[in-house]
Structures are given as C-alpha cells and as structure tokens.
C-alpha cells in the first residue's frame, strides 16, 4: 500500500510537473479565437495587408483563399475543415475589431499635457548587468567603461519615462531592473534544447554547445515570450516602444573593433517568409497581428520618430539598409529608415509596436559618447558640442510622439475635455 501510494504520488507529481512546466512557446494556437474578427475587415484590405505588408513573397496563398465575402484559412495541411472568416462588404459596414489599445483619436488630452490619455509600455531591449556577457551584448575596449546594451536601454527607458510622464503619458515598463523578467532559467530549458538539437539532425553535442543552446532559448525566446505576455495580458498599453542600440560586428568582445558605422532604423512587424509560414504558430500569430490592424499606426509613429531623430541628432546617422528582402523590406516608400521585419517581439505583442535601433555602439563617435554616460548640458569633442546621447535619443522619441499624436487629436477634444474650465 505504501509502495502504491508512493507510486501514485510520483505519478501525480510528474503529471503536475508536466502540466505546470512553463513552456516558453506561448501563446497556444487557438484558431477558433479568430472568429472574433468576423466582419471587421474587407476582402480588399485583407489582400492588401497580406500582399504588401505581412507576406509580400505571396506564400500566404498556400494557406488562405479570399472571396468577396469570406476568407478560407487552412489551419494545417490536410485539416478536415477550413476556418471561415466572414468579411465586411465595405469599410463603412465593418464592425469594430476587438483590441485592448486605444486609437489616437480616442484619447482625451489635457491642456499642458499633450500625451495625456496615452498608455505607453517601454520595452528596454535585452537583460544587461551581469547577464550582458551571456546574451552577447557586451564588449569592453581596454580599461574603458564596458558597453552593455541591456544596461543602456534601461537607463534610456528611465530617462524617457520621466519626460513622457511630464507630458501626461501613463508609462509602464516591460522590464524595470537589470536581468530577465521570465522566471525561467537556462537549465530548465535543457529538454527543449536537446529536442531542438535532435530536430536539426545532431546526434551528439558538447556540454558547451548544449549550454549555449539553453541560454539562447532563455534570453532570446523565453524572455521575449514572457514580455509579450506581460504586454498583452497585464500592461495592455496603447503603444509599445522597444528601445535598442544597434552595432556593427565587433569581433572579440575583449578586443572589440571600432568602425565608422553609425546608422539608424526602425522596425515594424511584417515580411513573413514562406519558410516561416510553414510553422502553424507563426501563421496564427501573423493573422492575429494583421487582424489587429496596427500597421498604419505603427508606420505613422515610426516615421514621426525617424523625422524627429534626424532633426534632433547632433550627427544625424544614415539609414541602415537591408539588402536581403527575405529579412526586411521597406515599410514606407518615402523613408529609407523604416522596415517591415518579422521579429518575435513585434509579432507577439498585439498593440502597435515600434522597434527602435538607434546609433551604432562600436562607431568611434558613438562609443565616445557612451563612455561619457548621461549628463546635463553638452560636452565638447573636436570643437563640436554634444548633449548626452541618452537625452538626445529620448528627445527624438518625445518630439516624434508629440508631432504624431497632436496631429491625430481632433481639435474639438481638447476644448471639450478640459477639466479646468471654470464653471459658468
Ligand atoms: Zn538590441
């Protein structure tokens, strides 16, 4: 009996572990949930978003057939039934789509608080601090201040949050400390790492290779899934700003190469490839992102930030150009700074997301400015005065947002919403 009980306990424990083992590959594919988008989009708009933004290589046609009234979606090869999404006959007849974020015209700004009513989630890229070496976002030239992207993005987010709050925005963080937000750690991902290595055809591997794979799954996949879950289920912002610093390949992190490589670009979700669409989860997430219809707003905000950045920066950087259309394609014909790219964070977060890649950390001038850290006023180099690179970055975002949102705010709303108007 004792033995039986012990076995039962073991069985229950393993069952419990199996059911509660936190899988990083969220969210689950739930095709039926797309029914909530019935009658929210026209056939023309759906076709245009698929062909021009999300799947420009045309491979969506293997999975989706669009008639005037219905989009037929094949959930997986050989599925007994195709999912049917009812399409609206016209934009005017379309039902409002379900979403947790407000659109710019739904905000109620206040006098002197031009960003009031706007909830912004800041997503400081990477982990920083003692995790920076593991995530390969660390280099150090001699005895200089180490460059840790995840530490710098957190400093940037804190500066930006202060300014955005002064402008009336409600600001939240996906990460407000150095380190990960996911409770998972690399060793807990060993089983998935081994499965992945086997799937790739490896029959053996070294402990270093396995450790590396566990770490990549941890900081690149589990962490980003966790942040996306935070955004979609708890923070529910109107806009997400993913803050990053770019870099050119620096080689050995203990003897990094500095190169004239300063550049700047912004990414929004799009450009899924035929290979990516072979994965069922990616097809599901693609449709969820597309049907949320955030692309136009993402591009509008990204363009406003890019313009402000070029007007603000002391040394305006050239755009970073992608040469492989499989990786990224231009998001706006009039701007070389904006790209559609299929990144995990931008596709998983349902609200509008702008992924900002500013500066190049191993460009000699940027490197020098990063060595100075944050400061008030300006510092001289070669006869030219430079503000803190962090403040310059924040100022460009603020000005871009002010420009975009003030243009989108209906002129009557400021007057009608003024709570300080004296009673007559
Ligand atoms: Zn980054």
XYZ file of C-alpha atoms and ligand atoms in Angstrom:
425
model
C 0.000 0.000 0.000
C 2.816 2.270 0.982
C 4.541 1.458 -2.319
C 1.329 2.054 -4.237
C 0.857 5.393 -2.545
C 4.427 6.366 -3.319
C 3.916 5.427 -6.951
C 0.679 7.333 -7.032
C 2.445 10.328 -5.537
C 5.228 10.057 -8.094
C 2.706 9.817 -10.899
C 0.750 12.815 -9.620
C 3.943 14.817 -9.161
C 5.140 14.096 -12.675
C 1.678 14.877 -14.023
C 1.655 18.125 -12.099
C 5.141 18.969 -13.324
C 4.190 18.131 -16.892
C 1.133 20.331 -16.703
C 2.789 23.222 -14.935
C 6.154 23.106 -16.680
C 6.214 26.637 -18.029
C 6.559 26.336 -21.748
C 8.072 29.404 -23.317
C 6.245 28.902 -26.597
C 3.138 30.821 -25.732
C 0.519 31.725 -26.748
C -1.224 28.474 -27.727
C -2.615 28.262 -31.238
C -6.342 28.782 -30.937
C -7.757 29.134 -34.423
C -11.368 29.460 -33.287
C -10.431 32.645 -31.397
C -10.006 34.392 -34.760
C -13.791 34.246 -35.170
C -13.943 37.415 -33.095
C -12.617 39.210 -36.194
C -15.660 38.224 -38.299
C -16.959 41.195 -40.334
C -14.158 43.506 -39.153
C -12.154 43.699 -42.403
C -12.949 43.859 -46.128
C -11.539 41.456 -48.724
C -9.539 44.311 -50.337
C -7.930 45.355 -47.089
C -7.081 41.795 -46.097
C -5.490 41.112 -49.503
C -3.557 44.348 -49.431
C -2.175 43.792 -45.908
C -1.138 40.230 -46.798
C 0.473 41.113 -50.139
C 2.029 44.479 -49.323
C 2.988 44.183 -45.647
C 2.856 40.805 -43.960
C 3.632 38.192 -46.657
C 4.976 40.040 -49.707
C 6.500 36.851 -51.157
C 2.908 35.733 -51.853
C 3.189 32.450 -49.941
C 0.040 33.287 -47.947
C -1.916 31.993 -50.957
C -0.960 28.427 -49.977
C -2.950 28.845 -46.751
C -5.596 31.481 -47.352
C -8.188 31.874 -50.121
C -10.104 35.123 -50.224
C -13.514 35.538 -51.839
C -15.659 38.668 -51.679
C -17.474 37.539 -48.506
C -15.157 35.016 -46.851
C -11.500 34.263 -46.144
C -10.941 30.489 -46.052
C -7.977 29.639 -43.833
C -6.338 26.220 -43.793
C -5.168 25.767 -40.196
C -2.756 22.929 -41.034
C -2.096 20.687 -44.053
C -4.907 18.180 -44.556
C -7.212 19.782 -41.958
C -10.735 18.351 -42.325
C -12.248 21.830 -42.325
C -11.087 25.284 -43.292
C -11.650 28.159 -40.896
C -14.054 30.696 -42.374
C -13.631 34.374 -41.584
C -16.632 36.478 -42.645
C -15.517 39.639 -44.455
C -17.235 43.030 -44.327
C -18.805 44.204 -47.611
C -17.339 47.728 -47.117
C -15.291 49.731 -44.626
C -18.423 51.553 -43.521
C -20.213 48.262 -42.825
C -17.262 46.740 -40.945
C -17.687 46.008 -37.236
C -15.097 47.460 -34.855
C -12.277 44.966 -34.326
C -11.589 43.676 -30.818
C -8.493 45.253 -29.243
C -7.174 46.349 -25.857
C -5.398 49.510 -27.053
C -6.920 52.915 -27.720
C -6.560 54.615 -31.065
C -5.106 58.149 -31.085
C -8.468 59.849 -31.674
C -9.977 58.090 -28.642
C -7.561 59.822 -26.273
C -8.656 62.679 -24.115
C -5.679 65.067 -23.909
C -5.480 67.760 -21.263
C -4.196 71.328 -21.545
C -0.445 71.345 -20.977
C -0.406 67.526 -21.035
C -0.340 66.734 -24.738
C 0.215 62.988 -24.231
C -2.477 62.533 -21.551
C -4.692 59.528 -22.185
C -1.884 57.605 -23.839
C -0.512 54.471 -22.163
C 2.997 53.639 -23.367
C 4.886 50.464 -22.468
C 8.645 50.883 -22.697
C 10.498 47.696 -23.551
C 14.214 48.134 -22.764
C 15.889 45.607 -25.043
C 17.953 42.703 -23.599
C 18.865 41.991 -19.961
C 22.010 43.984 -19.158
C 24.130 43.909 -15.997
C 25.683 40.577 -15.120
C 23.667 38.914 -17.910
C 25.174 41.053 -20.687
C 28.051 38.676 -21.474
C 25.777 35.643 -21.702
C 23.446 37.404 -24.124
C 26.440 38.646 -26.177
C 25.501 42.264 -25.683
C 28.778 43.239 -24.006
C 32.188 44.491 -25.099
C 34.988 46.417 -23.485
C 37.898 48.255 -25.028
C 40.906 48.087 -22.664
C 40.024 49.690 -19.357
C 37.106 51.768 -20.695
C 33.549 51.575 -19.390
C 32.041 48.261 -20.589
C 29.351 48.621 -23.214
C 26.255 46.669 -22.122
C 23.277 47.205 -24.377
C 20.691 45.940 -21.866
C 22.030 48.281 -19.167
C 21.968 51.220 -21.576
C 18.424 50.552 -22.783
C 17.208 50.550 -19.164
C 18.886 53.901 -18.495
C 17.313 55.188 -21.725
C 13.852 53.933 -20.723
C 14.085 55.584 -17.287
C 15.033 58.948 -18.773
C 12.339 58.695 -21.414
C 9.677 57.647 -18.883
C 10.330 60.748 -16.786
C 9.864 63.047 -19.767
C 6.839 61.212 -21.174
C 5.120 61.329 -17.779
C 5.730 65.094 -17.633
C 3.897 65.288 -20.974
C 0.925 63.442 -19.459
C 1.507 59.893 -20.718
C 0.935 56.867 -18.493
C 4.226 54.954 -18.746
C 4.765 51.284 -17.932
C 7.833 49.061 -18.230
C 8.183 45.505 -19.520
C 11.483 45.407 -17.584
C 12.439 47.862 -14.835
C 15.573 46.161 -13.493
C 18.773 44.607 -14.794
C 18.143 40.972 -15.674
C 15.345 38.812 -17.005
C 11.617 39.152 -16.450
C 10.903 35.469 -17.106
C 11.122 33.181 -14.061
C 12.642 30.517 -16.329
C 16.375 29.887 -16.283
C 18.546 28.248 -18.969
C 18.884 24.876 -17.207
C 15.105 24.500 -17.154
C 15.118 24.593 -20.951
C 17.512 21.640 -21.325
C 14.834 19.232 -22.551
C 13.682 21.669 -25.231
C 17.300 22.439 -26.179
C 18.031 18.716 -26.674
C 14.832 18.228 -28.694
C 15.807 21.162 -30.878
C 19.350 19.856 -31.471
C 17.948 16.419 -32.414
C 15.417 18.002 -34.773
C 18.266 19.788 -36.509
C 19.897 16.405 -37.177
C 22.614 16.473 -34.483
C 23.316 13.065 -32.943
C 25.794 14.356 -30.354
C 26.890 17.659 -28.855
C 29.316 19.016 -26.302
C 28.220 20.386 -22.935
C 29.269 23.853 -24.143
C 27.023 23.555 -27.216
C 24.106 22.424 -25.071
C 24.652 25.236 -22.560
C 24.775 27.787 -25.374
C 21.506 26.464 -26.801
C 19.809 26.605 -23.383
C 20.969 30.196 -22.964
C 19.715 31.291 -26.380
C 16.328 29.705 -25.656
C 16.304 31.567 -22.347
C 17.267 35.122 -23.309
C 16.051 35.232 -26.863
C 12.876 33.122 -26.848
C 11.519 32.595 -23.321
C 12.271 36.166 -22.244
C 10.594 37.745 -25.258
C 7.548 35.491 -24.947
C 7.292 36.494 -21.316
C 7.449 40.204 -22.106
C 4.837 39.790 -24.852
C 2.574 38.014 -22.384
C 3.063 40.869 -19.908
C 2.141 43.381 -22.600
C -0.940 41.547 -23.930
C -2.385 40.294 -20.653
C -1.383 42.806 -17.959
C 0.025 46.092 -19.259
C -2.379 46.409 -22.230
C -0.788 49.640 -23.497
C -1.780 51.784 -26.470
C 1.767 51.660 -27.788
C 4.986 49.703 -27.144
C 8.393 51.264 -27.746
C 11.173 48.654 -27.898
C 14.425 50.502 -27.192
C 17.715 49.238 -28.620
C 21.198 50.376 -29.556
C 22.495 48.998 -32.845
C 26.069 47.847 -33.592
C 28.304 46.591 -36.344
C 30.012 43.190 -35.806
C 32.690 43.924 -33.150
C 34.565 40.609 -33.116
C 36.252 39.590 -29.860
C 34.338 41.349 -27.021
C 37.592 41.747 -25.063
C 39.299 43.354 -28.085
C 36.388 44.921 -29.946
C 36.790 46.655 -33.266
C 35.578 50.204 -33.608
C 34.284 51.043 -37.101
C 32.719 54.098 -38.717
C 29.308 52.533 -38.745
C 26.776 54.860 -37.206
C 23.279 54.250 -38.534
C 19.643 54.289 -37.529
C 16.487 52.402 -38.407
C 13.081 51.430 -37.069
C 11.260 48.135 -37.479
C 7.589 47.220 -37.514
C 6.004 43.795 -37.899
C 5.744 42.340 -41.421
C 7.612 40.446 -44.130
C 6.869 36.869 -43.014
C 8.502 34.383 -45.404
C 7.226 31.129 -46.919
C 9.548 29.175 -44.583
C 8.220 30.984 -41.507
C 4.640 30.357 -42.622
C 5.288 26.617 -42.592
C 5.045 26.823 -38.815
C 1.430 26.720 -37.647
C 2.017 29.001 -34.689
C 3.592 31.649 -36.870
C 0.621 31.597 -39.276
C -1.761 32.003 -36.364
C 0.226 34.887 -34.840
C 0.544 36.543 -38.247
C -3.249 36.586 -38.650
C -3.783 37.808 -35.090
C -1.331 40.655 -35.649
C -2.764 41.528 -39.070
C -6.393 41.477 -37.920
C -5.492 43.806 -35.043
C -4.771 46.311 -37.874
C -1.971 48.267 -36.271
C 0.303 48.594 -39.293
C -0.792 52.033 -40.415
C -0.358 53.449 -36.951
C 2.982 51.719 -36.429
C 4.318 53.217 -39.650
C 2.908 56.682 -38.858
C 4.526 56.765 -35.413
C 7.805 55.263 -36.642
C 8.011 57.847 -39.432
C 7.373 60.698 -36.982
C 10.125 59.390 -34.663
C 12.554 58.976 -37.582
C 11.948 62.556 -38.746
C 12.357 63.910 -35.219
C 15.526 61.885 -34.777
C 17.094 63.341 -37.904
C 16.135 66.855 -36.849
C 17.381 66.381 -33.266
C 20.561 64.323 -33.538
C 23.834 66.260 -33.389
C 25.283 63.949 -36.015
C 22.296 62.578 -37.998
C 23.139 58.997 -38.943
C 22.458 57.431 -42.337
C 19.793 54.706 -42.594
C 20.712 51.075 -42.158
C 19.885 49.333 -45.450
C 18.808 45.680 -45.609
C 19.915 44.073 -48.856
C 18.062 40.778 -48.410
C 14.289 41.078 -48.980
C 13.870 37.757 -47.161
C 14.925 39.582 -43.969
C 13.303 43.015 -44.282
C 11.564 45.216 -46.829
C 10.879 48.972 -46.805
C 7.771 49.879 -44.814
C 7.257 53.284 -46.404
C 8.427 54.301 -49.897
C 9.176 57.842 -48.734
C 11.520 56.848 -45.860
C 14.686 54.760 -46.008
C 14.625 54.422 -42.193
C 11.503 52.242 -41.797
C 11.428 48.492 -42.384
C 8.928 45.641 -42.166
C 10.651 42.748 -40.441
C 9.307 39.631 -38.773
C 10.702 39.872 -35.241
C 9.389 37.786 -32.343
C 8.585 40.794 -30.142
C 6.807 42.832 -32.809
C 4.618 39.947 -33.932
C 3.725 38.621 -30.459
C 2.738 41.962 -28.935
C -0.707 42.784 -30.274
C -0.675 46.546 -29.645
C 1.253 48.809 -32.031
C 4.991 48.176 -31.510
C 7.880 50.303 -32.767
C 11.281 48.653 -32.548
C 13.954 51.357 -32.485
C 17.569 50.605 -33.442
C 19.444 53.844 -32.783
C 23.173 54.571 -33.047
C 25.922 52.014 -33.552
C 27.650 51.186 -30.278
C 31.065 50.493 -31.839
C 31.143 53.577 -34.048
C 34.058 55.681 -32.646
C 31.963 58.821 -32.015
C 29.028 56.892 -30.529
C 31.457 54.846 -28.423
C 32.984 58.064 -27.044
C 29.554 59.498 -26.253
C 28.574 56.259 -24.492
C 31.768 56.490 -22.438
C 30.624 59.901 -21.203
C 27.358 58.354 -19.937
C 24.406 60.581 -19.122
C 24.939 64.270 -18.244
C 23.215 67.630 -18.431
C 24.261 70.279 -20.953
C 26.875 69.482 -23.585
C 30.440 68.194 -23.857
C 32.945 69.231 -26.488
C 34.663 66.922 -28.938
C 36.601 68.205 -31.953
C 35.130 71.672 -31.432
C 31.552 70.345 -31.532
C 29.170 70.298 -28.567
C 27.327 67.057 -27.845
C 24.419 66.541 -25.449
C 24.106 63.241 -23.579
C 23.427 60.555 -26.181
C 20.685 59.195 -23.904
C 18.923 62.567 -23.716
C 19.233 63.057 -27.458
C 17.628 59.617 -28.026
C 14.790 60.402 -25.593
C 14.188 63.861 -27.050
C 13.787 62.478 -30.578
C 11.165 59.968 -29.397
C 9.269 62.609 -27.410
C 9.192 65.030 -30.322
C 8.126 62.310 -32.736
C 5.264 61.257 -30.439
C 4.181 64.861 -29.822
C 4.109 65.507 -33.528
C 2.189 62.347 -34.364
C -0.363 62.467 -31.573
C -1.091 66.192 -31.726
C -1.829 65.841 -35.452
C -4.184 62.918 -34.675
C -6.079 64.580 -31.845
C -9.402 66.003 -33.014
C -9.257 69.789 -32.487
C -12.548 69.806 -30.510
C -11.426 67.188 -27.967
C -9.012 69.471 -26.146
C -11.718 72.099 -25.641
C -14.439 69.610 -24.687
C -12.292 67.652 -22.323
C -10.747 70.495 -20.383
C -11.452 69.667 -16.721
C -10.078 73.022 -15.559
C -12.582 75.136 -17.499
C -14.267 77.417 -14.997
C -17.924 76.660 -14.454
C -20.178 79.387 -15.771
Zn 19.278 45.238 -29.240
